[in-house]
Amino acid sequence: MSEQGIQLIVGLGNPGAQYAGTRHNAGYWLVDRIAERAGVELRPDAKFHGLLGRLVQPDGWDLRLLKPTTFMNHSGRALAAVCRYFEIEPEHVLVAYDELDLPVGGVKLKLGGGHAGHNGLRDSIAALGSRDFWRVRIGIGHPGSKEQVVGYVLSRPSRADADAIIDAIDDTEACLPDLLRGDYQRVMNRLHARPSDPD
């Protein structure tokens, strides 16, 4: 495929040390891992309301990495600002976020859809004016009742759960060349076949 696939990867999360290891920051974890592996520095940029990095591939493809620092409920402000400035269309955007409806360590790639109650995703859709962007849903499991959700996502996972989430993030990071090429089916085949905790 000659046209580049993903041009911007956005990790959703909350800024600040108190949120750094929480389940709700799984999207941040992915962007951090990609930046770390690629040797890319994420730098604060006020006009983009977040931390931004750039990875230029030998084949000329250009990837931006973004961690909004506006808190989860206003993630779309940073996403829309970067897309406008660099003229990136929604279909070349990948948003990574924590997913209650997937088992711990599960990971799914999909294009479009609703927000399923995820505030960061809701704001991203509203700010972009489009649902037609790619998503990486990183499974964190469900606490069992609706009343427990807020406390659950804003708390740190157990060591075993954290290891499972990190494994999913590592496998997703390994798919970066296919994401840049736009070979989404190949990524889905790989990620969706991963074993994950059925509980």
GROMACS .gro file of C-alpha atoms in nm:
model
  199
    1MET     CA    1   0.000   0.000   0.000
    2SER     CA    2   0.150   0.331  -0.106
    3GLU     CA    3  -0.056   0.563   0.116
    4GLN     CA    4   0.041   0.587   0.481
    5GLY     CA    5  -0.210   0.444   0.726
    6ILE     CA    6  -0.192   0.586   1.077
    7GLN     CA    7  -0.036   0.934   1.105
    8LEU     CA    8  -0.134   1.016   1.464
    9ILE     CA    9  -0.157   0.794   1.771
   10VAL     CA   10  -0.335   0.947   2.069
   11GLY     CA   11  -0.324   0.789   2.414
   12LEU     CA   12  -0.609   0.887   2.644
   13GLY     CA   13  -0.542   0.939   3.013
   14ASN     CA   14  -0.517   1.185   3.299
   15PRO     CA   15  -0.203   1.392   3.368
   16GLY     CA   16  -0.031   1.393   3.705
   17ALA     CA   17   0.165   1.147   3.917
   18GLN     CA   18  -0.144   1.035   4.109
   19TYR     CA   19  -0.296   0.893   3.789
   20ALA     CA   20   0.020   0.755   3.628
   21GLY     CA   21  -0.031   0.389   3.712
   22THR     CA   22  -0.410   0.377   3.698
   23ARG     CA   23  -0.619   0.162   3.464
   24HIS     CA   24  -0.774   0.472   3.305
   25ASN     CA   25  -0.429   0.568   3.173
   26ALA     CA   26  -0.378   0.256   2.961
   27GLY     CA   27  -0.384   0.475   2.649
   28TYR     CA   28  -0.099   0.683   2.791
   29TRP     CA   29   0.093   0.362   2.860
   30LEU     CA   30   0.079   0.265   2.492
   31VAL     CA   31   0.204   0.602   2.366
   32ASP     CA   32   0.480   0.599   2.627
   33ARG     CA   33   0.590   0.252   2.516
   34ILE     CA   34   0.597   0.348   2.146
   35ALA     CA   35   0.795   0.664   2.226
   36GLU     CA   36   1.037   0.472   2.448
   37ARG     CA   37   1.102   0.201   2.190
   38ALA     CA   38   1.146   0.454   1.909
   39GLY     CA   39   1.361   0.694   2.111
   40VAL     CA   40   1.110   0.975   2.068
   41GLU     CA   41   1.078   1.253   2.325
   42LEU     CA   42   0.726   1.367   2.413
   43ARG     CA   43   0.741   1.741   2.474
   44PRO     CA   44   0.479   1.974   2.620
   45ASP     CA   45   0.322   2.203   2.362
   46ALA     CA   46   0.065   2.453   2.487
   47LYS     CA   47  -0.099   2.506   2.149
   48PHE     CA   48  -0.174   2.133   2.130
   49HIS     CA   49  -0.284   2.097   2.495
   50GLY     CA   50  -0.060   1.797   2.545
   51LEU     CA   51   0.271   1.618   2.506
   52LEU     CA   52   0.366   1.569   2.142
   53GLY     CA   53   0.636   1.366   1.972
   54ARG     CA   54   0.729   1.287   1.614
   55LEU     CA   55   0.862   0.967   1.462
   56VAL     CA   56   0.991   0.990   1.104
   57GLN     CA   57   1.033   0.654   0.931
   58PRO     CA   58   1.311   0.577   0.679
   59ASP     CA   59   1.045   0.534   0.410
   60GLY     CA   60   0.936   0.894   0.468
   61TRP     CA   61   0.622   0.820   0.666
   62ASP     CA   62   0.556   1.059   0.949
   63LEU     CA   63   0.392   0.966   1.281
   64ARG     CA   64   0.285   1.200   1.560
   65LEU     CA   65   0.241   1.073   1.915
   66LEU     CA   66   0.009   1.265   2.148
   67LYS     CA   67  -0.080   1.251   2.517
   68PRO     CA   68  -0.348   1.513   2.593
   69THR     CA   69  -0.286   1.690   2.925
   70THR     CA   70  -0.637   1.835   2.955
   71PHE     CA   71  -0.773   1.548   3.169
   72MET     CA   72  -0.981   1.272   3.019
   73ASN     CA   73  -1.309   1.462   2.978
   74HIS     CA   74  -1.145   1.719   2.749
   75SER     CA   75  -0.916   1.491   2.546
   76GLY     CA   76  -1.073   1.602   2.220
   77ARG     CA   77  -0.932   1.954   2.249
   78ALA     CA   78  -0.576   1.825   2.201
   79LEU     CA   79  -0.672   1.569   1.936
   80ALA     CA   80  -0.862   1.823   1.724
   81ALA     CA   81  -0.583   2.083   1.756
   82VAL     CA   82  -0.318   1.841   1.626
   83CYS     CA   83  -0.540   1.716   1.343
   84ARG     CA   84  -0.617   2.070   1.229
   85TYR     CA   85  -0.258   2.190   1.244
   86PHE     CA   86  -0.105   1.893   1.061
   87GLU     CA   87  -0.407   1.834   0.834
   88ILE     CA   88  -0.460   1.477   0.952
   89GLU     CA   89  -0.793   1.321   0.855
   90PRO     CA   90  -0.985   1.108   1.109
   91GLU     CA   91  -0.923   0.785   0.916
   92HIS     CA   92  -0.547   0.831   0.979
   93VAL     CA   93  -0.593   0.869   1.356
   94LEU     CA   94  -0.560   0.592   1.614
   95VAL     CA   95  -0.696   0.657   1.964
   96ALA     CA   96  -0.585   0.420   2.240
   97TYR     CA   97  -0.791   0.388   2.558
   98ASP     CA   98  -0.891   0.159   2.844
   99GLU     CA   99  -1.186  -0.071   2.778
  100LEU     CA  100  -1.406  -0.206   3.061
  101ASP     CA  101  -1.587  -0.446   2.830
  102LEU     CA  102  -1.275  -0.643   2.738
  103PRO     CA  103  -1.104  -0.886   2.975
  104VAL     CA  104  -0.778  -0.778   3.136
  105GLY     CA  105  -0.505  -0.801   2.875
  106GLY     CA  106  -0.744  -0.823   2.581
  107VAL     CA  107  -0.692  -0.578   2.297
  108LYS     CA  108  -0.901  -0.497   1.992
  109LEU     CA  109  -0.857  -0.271   1.690
  110LYS     CA  110  -1.166  -0.120   1.531
  111LEU     CA  111  -1.272   0.162   1.302
  112GLY     CA  112  -1.554   0.394   1.404
  113GLY     CA  113  -1.839   0.329   1.644
  114GLY     CA  114  -1.978   0.504   1.949
  115HIS     CA  115  -1.816   0.600   2.278
  116ALA     CA  116  -1.982   0.336   2.501
  117GLY     CA  117  -1.981   0.581   2.792
  118HIS     CA  118  -1.605   0.649   2.778
  119ASN     CA  119  -1.569   1.023   2.847
  120GLY     CA  120  -1.238   1.063   2.666
  121LEU     CA  121  -1.380   0.897   2.358
  122ARG     CA  122  -1.702   1.097   2.381
  123ASP     CA  123  -1.509   1.426   2.385
  124SER     CA  124  -1.281   1.310   2.102
  125ILE     CA  125  -1.579   1.232   1.878
  126ALA     CA  126  -1.739   1.568   1.958
  127ALA     CA  127  -1.421   1.768   1.898
  128LEU     CA  128  -1.332   1.590   1.574
  129GLY     CA  129  -1.688   1.597   1.449
  130SER     CA  130  -1.639   1.238   1.334
  131ARG     CA  131  -1.656   0.883   1.465
  132ASP     CA  132  -1.454   0.749   1.174
  133PHE     CA  133  -1.116   0.712   1.341
  134TRP     CA  134  -0.936   0.396   1.447
  135ARG     CA  135  -0.941   0.281   1.807
  136VAL     CA  136  -0.725   0.044   2.010
  137ARG     CA  137  -0.933  -0.083   2.300
  138ILE     CA  138  -0.707  -0.204   2.581
  139GLY     CA  139  -0.890  -0.443   2.811
  140ILE     CA  140  -0.888  -0.362   3.183
  141GLY     CA  141  -1.181  -0.584   3.284
  142HIS     CA  142  -1.494  -0.476   3.474
  143PRO     CA  143  -1.532  -0.445   3.851
  144GLY     CA  144  -1.871  -0.615   3.838
  145SER     CA  145  -2.112  -0.330   3.912
  146LYS     CA  146  -2.173   0.013   3.764
  147GLU     CA  147  -2.129   0.181   4.102
  148GLN     CA  148  -1.771   0.058   4.129
  149VAL     CA  149  -1.654   0.172   3.784
  150VAL     CA  150  -1.516   0.518   3.873
  151GLY     CA  151  -1.311   0.393   4.166
  152TYR     CA  152  -1.195   0.095   3.964
  153VAL     CA  153  -1.066   0.282   3.658
  154LEU     CA  154  -0.894   0.544   3.875
  155SER     CA  155  -0.711   0.283   4.083
  156ARG     CA  156  -0.399   0.084   4.007
  157PRO     CA  157  -0.433  -0.274   3.882
  158SER     CA  158  -0.286  -0.569   4.065
  159ARG     CA  159   0.061  -0.682   3.960
  160ALA     CA  160  -0.085  -0.969   3.757
  161ASP     CA  161  -0.338  -0.742   3.584
  162ALA     CA  162  -0.073  -0.476   3.516
  163ASP     CA  163   0.152  -0.740   3.359
  164ALA     CA  164  -0.136  -0.856   3.136
  165ILE     CA  165  -0.212  -0.500   3.026
  166ILE     CA  166   0.156  -0.433   2.955
  167ASP     CA  167   0.175  -0.753   2.748
  168ALA     CA  168  -0.120  -0.629   2.540
  169ILE     CA  169   0.050  -0.291   2.498
  170ASP     CA  170   0.377  -0.457   2.392
  171ASP     CA  171   0.195  -0.666   2.131
  172THR     CA  172   0.018  -0.355   2.002
  173GLU     CA  173   0.348  -0.162   1.981
  174ALA     CA  174   0.493  -0.450   1.778
  175CYS     CA  175   0.216  -0.390   1.520
  176LEU     CA  176   0.335  -0.033   1.455
  177PRO     CA  177   0.486  -0.107   1.109
  178ASP     CA  178   0.154  -0.258   0.993
  179LEU     CA  179  -0.044   0.034   1.138
  180LEU     CA  180   0.178   0.281   0.949
  181ARG     CA  181   0.126   0.082   0.628
  182GLY     CA  182  -0.248   0.071   0.682
  183ASP     CA  183  -0.252  -0.308   0.696
  184TYR     CA  184  -0.530  -0.309   0.954
  185GLN     CA  185  -0.652  -0.660   0.883
  186ARG     CA  186  -0.310  -0.798   0.965
  187VAL     CA  187  -0.311  -0.608   1.294
  188MET     CA  188  -0.658  -0.738   1.380
  189ASN     CA  189  -0.557  -1.095   1.299
  190ARG     CA  190  -0.263  -1.066   1.534
  191LEU     CA  191  -0.422  -0.879   1.823
  192HIS     CA  192  -0.761  -1.046   1.823
  193ALA     CA  193  -0.601  -1.392   1.838
  194ARG     CA  194  -0.415  -1.305   2.160
  195PRO     CA  195  -0.507  -1.509   2.467
  196SER     CA  196  -0.644  -1.303   2.755
  197ASP     CA  197  -0.784  -1.364   3.099
  198PRO     CA  198  -1.143  -1.490   3.051
  199ASP     CA  199  -1.238  -1.361   3.395
   0.00000   0.00000   0.00000
